[in-house]
Tab-separated table of C-alpha atoms and ligand atoms in Angstrom:
chain	number	residue	atom	x	y	z
D	1	MET	CA	-20.077	8.090	-10.790
D	2	ASN	CA	-17.854	6.653	-8.140
D	3	LYS	CA	-19.222	3.272	-6.982
D	4	THR	CA	-16.427	2.457	-4.637
D	5	MET	CA	-17.731	1.575	-1.176
D	6	ILE	CA	-15.564	2.685	1.779
D	7	LEU	CA	-15.813	1.514	5.356
D	8	VAL	CA	-14.793	4.409	7.601
D	9	VAL	CA	-13.631	3.352	11.004
D	10	GLU	CA	-13.146	6.246	13.296
D	11	ASP	CA	-14.107	7.067	16.766
D	12	ASP	CA	-13.228	10.737	16.662
D	13	ALA	CA	-16.387	12.531	15.515
D	14	PRO	CA	-14.813	15.641	13.869
D	15	VAL	CA	-12.240	13.465	11.902
D	16	CYS	CA	-15.108	11.099	10.954
D	17	ASN	CA	-17.223	13.922	9.734
D	18	LEU	CA	-14.434	15.408	7.656
D	19	ILE	CA	-13.903	11.974	6.008
D	20	THR	CA	-17.513	11.302	5.275
D	21	THR	CA	-18.196	14.746	4.060
D	22	THR	CA	-15.228	14.417	1.703
D	23	LEU	CA	-16.480	11.007	0.523
D	24	LYS	CA	-19.962	12.390	-0.051
D	25	THR	CA	-18.674	15.273	-2.148
D	26	HIS	CA	-16.718	12.954	-4.339
D	27	ASP	CA	-19.509	10.463	-4.830
D	28	TYR	CA	-18.081	7.613	-2.820
D	29	LYS	CA	-20.506	5.314	-1.067
D	30	TYR	CA	-19.538	4.756	2.529
D	31	LEU	CA	-20.269	3.022	5.818
D	32	VAL	CA	-19.258	4.146	9.279
D	33	ALA	CA	-18.082	2.238	12.300
D	34	HIS	CA	-17.024	3.892	15.582
D	35	ASN	CA	-15.176	0.989	17.213
D	36	GLY	CA	-13.245	-2.230	16.369
D	37	GLU	CA	-16.044	-4.735	16.972
D	38	SER	CA	-18.497	-2.944	14.666
D	39	ALA	CA	-15.688	-2.445	11.967
D	40	ILE	CA	-15.143	-6.262	11.883
D	41	MET	CA	-18.995	-6.752	11.646
D	42	GLU	CA	-19.470	-4.163	8.914
D	43	ALA	CA	-16.450	-5.472	6.981
D	44	SER	CA	-17.839	-9.041	7.046
D	45	SER	CA	-21.480	-8.246	6.292
D	46	HIS	CA	-20.952	-5.467	3.635
D	47	ASN	CA	-17.749	-6.405	1.858
D	48	PRO	CA	-16.478	-2.865	1.366
D	49	ASP	CA	-13.948	-2.111	-1.448
D	50	ILE	CA	-11.606	-0.037	0.780
D	51	ILE	CA	-11.317	0.292	4.558
D	52	LEU	CA	-10.111	3.452	6.214
D	53	LEU	CA	-9.074	2.426	9.724
D	54	ASP	CA	-8.203	4.675	12.668
D	55	LEU	CA	-5.618	2.715	14.734
D	56	GLY	CA	-6.579	4.190	18.042
D	57	LEU	CA	-10.072	2.776	18.785
D	58	PRO	CA	-11.985	2.653	22.046
D	59	ASP	CA	-12.422	-1.094	22.277
D	60	ILE	CA	-9.902	-3.081	20.407
D	61	ASP	CA	-6.505	-2.054	18.916
D	62	GLY	CA	-6.670	-1.185	15.207
D	63	VAL	CA	-3.836	-3.708	14.460
D	64	GLU	CA	-6.044	-6.525	15.989
D	65	VAL	CA	-8.796	-5.409	13.594
D	66	ILE	CA	-6.516	-5.743	10.638
D	67	LYS	CA	-5.342	-9.263	11.818
D	68	LYS	CA	-9.020	-10.409	12.160
D	69	ILE	CA	-10.048	-8.981	8.753
D	70	ARG	CA	-7.098	-10.438	7.040
D	71	THR	CA	-8.162	-13.906	8.053
D	72	TRP	CA	-10.868	-13.692	5.348
D	73	SER	CA	-10.400	-10.686	3.315
D	74	ASP	CA	-7.762	-8.929	1.167
D	75	THR	CA	-9.738	-5.683	0.994
D	76	PRO	CA	-7.211	-2.806	0.899
D	77	ILE	CA	-6.888	-1.195	4.331
D	78	ILE	CA	-5.521	2.498	4.734
D	79	VAL	CA	-4.678	3.064	8.316
D	80	ILE	CA	-5.026	6.446	10.007
D	81	SER	CA	-2.642	7.083	12.893
D	82	ALA	CA	-1.496	9.971	14.998
D	83	ARG	CA	2.156	10.996	14.770
D	84	SER	CA	2.902	9.497	18.139
D	85	GLU	CA	1.806	6.140	16.754
D	86	ASP	CA	4.530	5.646	14.245
D	87	SER	CA	5.509	2.117	15.382
D	88	ASP	CA	1.826	1.133	15.325
D	89	LYS	CA	1.656	2.362	11.706
D	90	ILE	CA	4.565	0.058	10.819
D	91	GLU	CA	3.160	-2.887	12.674
D	92	ALA	CA	-0.182	-2.346	10.920
D	93	LEU	CA	1.614	-2.338	7.545
D	94	ASP	CA	3.390	-5.618	8.533
D	95	CYS	CA	0.001	-7.065	9.492
D	96	GLY	CA	-1.412	-6.474	6.061
D	97	ALA	CA	-2.464	-2.808	5.831
D	98	ASP	CA	-1.849	-1.325	2.454
D	99	ASP	CA	-1.256	2.351	3.050
D	100	TYR	CA	-1.451	4.992	5.726
D	101	LEU	CA	-2.508	8.509	6.499
D	102	THR	CA	-0.993	10.528	9.399
D	103	LYS	CA	-3.229	12.817	11.346
D	104	PRO	CA	-3.755	15.686	10.785
D	105	PHE	CA	-4.207	15.098	7.048
D	106	SER	CA	-5.703	17.213	4.270
D	107	ILE	CA	-8.687	16.366	2.191
D	108	GLU	CA	-6.278	16.267	-0.777
D	109	GLU	CA	-4.123	13.599	0.957
D	110	LEU	CA	-7.127	11.498	1.734
D	111	LEU	CA	-8.345	11.593	-1.849
D	112	ALA	CA	-4.886	10.893	-3.184
D	113	ARG	CA	-4.508	7.819	-1.039
D	114	LEU	CA	-7.960	6.661	-2.151
D	115	ARG	CA	-7.088	7.098	-5.843
D	116	VAL	CA	-3.783	5.073	-5.347
D	117	THR	CA	-5.728	2.339	-3.717
D	118	GLN	CA	-8.456	2.330	-6.373
D	119	ARG	CA	-5.754	2.058	-9.052
D	120	ARG	CA	-4.277	-0.857	-6.979
D	121	LEU	CA	-7.719	-2.512	-6.984
D	122	ALA	CA	-8.140	-2.095	-10.714
D	123	ALA	CA	-4.642	-3.532	-11.170
D	124	ILE	CA	-5.418	-6.567	-8.997
D	125	GLN	CA	-8.647	-7.142	-10.848
D	126	GLY	CA	-6.983	-6.739	-14.211
D	127	GLU	CA	-4.179	-9.190	-13.227
D	128	MET	CA	-6.827	-11.830	-12.212
D	129	GLN	CA	-8.235	-11.691	-15.754
D	130	LYS	CA	-5.076	-11.838	-17.667
D	131	SER	CA	-2.043	-14.079	-17.483
D	132	GLN	CA	0.399	-13.096	-14.841
D	133	ALA	CA	3.422	-14.319	-16.715
D	134	VAL	CA	4.359	-10.745	-17.817
D	135	PHE	CA	4.136	-7.659	-15.693
D	136	THR	CA	4.064	-4.218	-17.324
D	137	ASN	CA	4.008	-0.665	-15.623
D	138	GLY	CA	4.849	2.285	-17.769
D	139	ASN	CA	8.065	1.339	-19.686
D	140	LEU	CA	8.935	-1.327	-17.242
D	141	LYS	CA	8.347	-4.890	-18.255
D	142	ILE	CA	9.016	-8.062	-16.260
D	143	ASP	CA	8.819	-11.518	-17.950
D	144	TYR	CA	8.472	-13.618	-14.748
D	145	ALA	CA	8.557	-16.906	-16.556
D	146	ALA	CA	11.780	-15.947	-18.398
D	147	GLY	CA	13.294	-14.194	-15.347
D	148	CYS	CA	13.961	-11.023	-17.348
D	149	ALA	CA	13.161	-7.446	-16.946
D	150	TYR	CA	13.132	-4.650	-19.647
D	151	LEU	CA	12.857	-0.896	-19.799
D	152	GLY	CA	11.220	-0.221	-23.103
D	153	GLU	CA	12.806	-2.768	-25.479
D	154	ALA	CA	16.141	-2.692	-23.656
D	155	PRO	CA	16.911	-5.517	-21.234
D	156	LEU	CA	17.829	-4.577	-17.698
D	157	HIS	CA	21.023	-6.040	-16.288
D	158	LEU	CA	20.017	-6.785	-12.803
D	159	THR	CA	21.885	-8.628	-9.963
D	160	PRO	CA	19.832	-11.557	-8.586
D	161	ILE	CA	18.976	-9.475	-5.407
D	162	GLU	CA	17.890	-6.460	-7.576
D	163	TYR	CA	15.573	-8.649	-9.689
D	164	LYS	CA	14.157	-10.279	-6.639
D	165	LEU	CA	13.439	-6.776	-5.197
D	166	LEU	CA	12.002	-5.530	-8.395
D	167	CYS	CA	9.610	-8.576	-8.574
D	168	LEU	CA	8.587	-8.183	-5.012
D	169	MET	CA	7.712	-4.521	-5.574
D	170	SER	CA	5.960	-5.265	-8.813
D	171	LYS	CA	3.682	-7.850	-7.229
D	172	ASN	CA	2.684	-5.250	-4.721
D	173	VAL	CA	1.997	-2.163	-6.889
D	174	GLY	CA	0.324	0.620	-4.860
D	175	LYS	CA	1.046	-1.092	-1.506
D	176	VAL	CA	3.555	0.332	0.932
D	177	LEU	CA	5.947	-2.410	1.919
D	178	THR	CA	7.827	-2.021	5.117
D	179	HIS	CA	11.632	-2.450	5.471
D	180	THR	CA	10.974	-5.520	7.686
D	181	TYR	CA	8.621	-7.096	5.171
D	182	ILE	CA	10.973	-6.582	2.261
D	183	THR	CA	14.130	-7.833	4.028
D	184	GLN	CA	12.211	-10.893	5.274
D	185	LYS	CA	11.212	-11.708	1.774
D	186	ILE	CA	14.673	-11.141	0.244
D	187	TRP	CA	17.007	-12.374	2.927
D	188	GLY	CA	14.635	-14.141	5.392
D	189	SER	CA	15.810	-11.897	8.237
D	190	SER	CA	15.434	-8.190	9.108
D	191	TRP	CA	18.442	-7.160	11.035
D	192	ASP	CA	19.600	-3.531	10.851
D	193	THR	CA	22.333	-4.607	8.513
D	194	ASP	CA	19.707	-6.101	6.151
D	195	ILE	CA	17.810	-2.810	6.117
D	196	ALA	CA	21.128	-1.015	5.378
D	197	SER	CA	21.720	-3.488	2.504
D	198	LEU	CA	18.267	-2.964	1.258
D	199	ARG	CA	18.953	0.851	0.921
D	200	VAL	CA	22.021	0.053	-1.191
D	201	PHE	CA	20.246	-2.407	-3.457
D	202	MET	CA	17.356	0.012	-3.802
D	203	ALA	CA	19.817	2.778	-4.871
D	204	THR	CA	21.478	0.587	-7.469
D	205	LEU	CA	18.119	-0.752	-8.744
D	206	ARG	CA	16.821	2.853	-9.105
D	207	LYS	CA	19.793	3.797	-11.167
D	208	LYS	CA	18.843	1.128	-13.588
D	209	ILE	CA	15.107	1.663	-13.804
D	210	GLU	CA	14.591	5.382	-13.028
D	211	SER	CA	15.457	8.002	-15.584
D	212	GLN	CA	15.827	10.499	-12.696
D	213	PRO	CA	16.833	8.405	-9.694
D	214	ASN	CA	16.572	11.553	-7.448
D	215	SER	CA	12.821	12.005	-8.292
D	216	PRO	CA	11.784	8.303	-8.826
D	217	GLN	CA	8.774	7.535	-10.911
D	218	TYR	CA	8.421	3.779	-10.130
D	219	ILE	CA	9.472	3.277	-6.569
D	220	GLN	CA	8.634	5.771	-3.890
D	221	THR	CA	10.606	6.037	-0.561
D	222	HIS	CA	8.591	6.301	2.674
D	223	ILE	CA	11.110	7.531	5.129
D	224	GLY	CA	11.422	5.378	8.268
D	225	VAL	CA	8.690	3.028	6.813
D	226	GLY	CA	9.589	1.373	3.495
D	227	TYR	CA	9.009	1.603	-0.201
D	228	ARG	CA	6.101	1.452	-2.679
D	229	MET	CA	5.923	0.877	-6.392
D	230	MET	CA	3.513	3.288	-8.067
D	231	LYS	CA	1.368	2.525	-11.032
D	232	VAL	CA	2.831	4.496	-13.855
D	233	GLU	CA	0.562	5.411	-16.747
M	301	CA	CA1	-9.112	7.351	17.520
């Protein structure tokens, strides 16, 4: 039995119906809001586990809804955007959204995003209970206190930037981090040259942590958007 409560924010009735029917079939609990104001109200009064948020709403901009909700809540937010709203999607991620779906999307894509987010929730809840000094994901281990990373038993020989990058990704498992967000955290700036450097460091980091750098297991590329560390079983 799936007890996860989803807040669906969508003004487009057919899309909203597709989502709620899918949720119903897969035993999710859900609430619906058709505009930004009611989304904020439902989020504050019902404390959902995950928010599915359409960016193009009739009253307030979806990005504004994220900013409002983020003032009091870390609830994972998956934004839904049209292809023409690519820059809005990136802005939404920079404002604290966790993931995105691009219209038109399939039921399988929707369910996959929900599963990734639920694993992220479980990981966050697990992290809160145990000490955060050591991070493990599949064969990857980071001893934050010692400043060392391992793959299985073997220590990884990372440059300071690669290590910083790996730590940043590990602290956001399941969440898509934008190029701007990552370069701000690593270099404190986000010029095009920083984004180009990021690609280079990501490539060298992957060679060290991925058994097949061309089909990475740990860090996914989101073309034109950023990167995400996946939870590896
Ligand atoms: Ca809409």
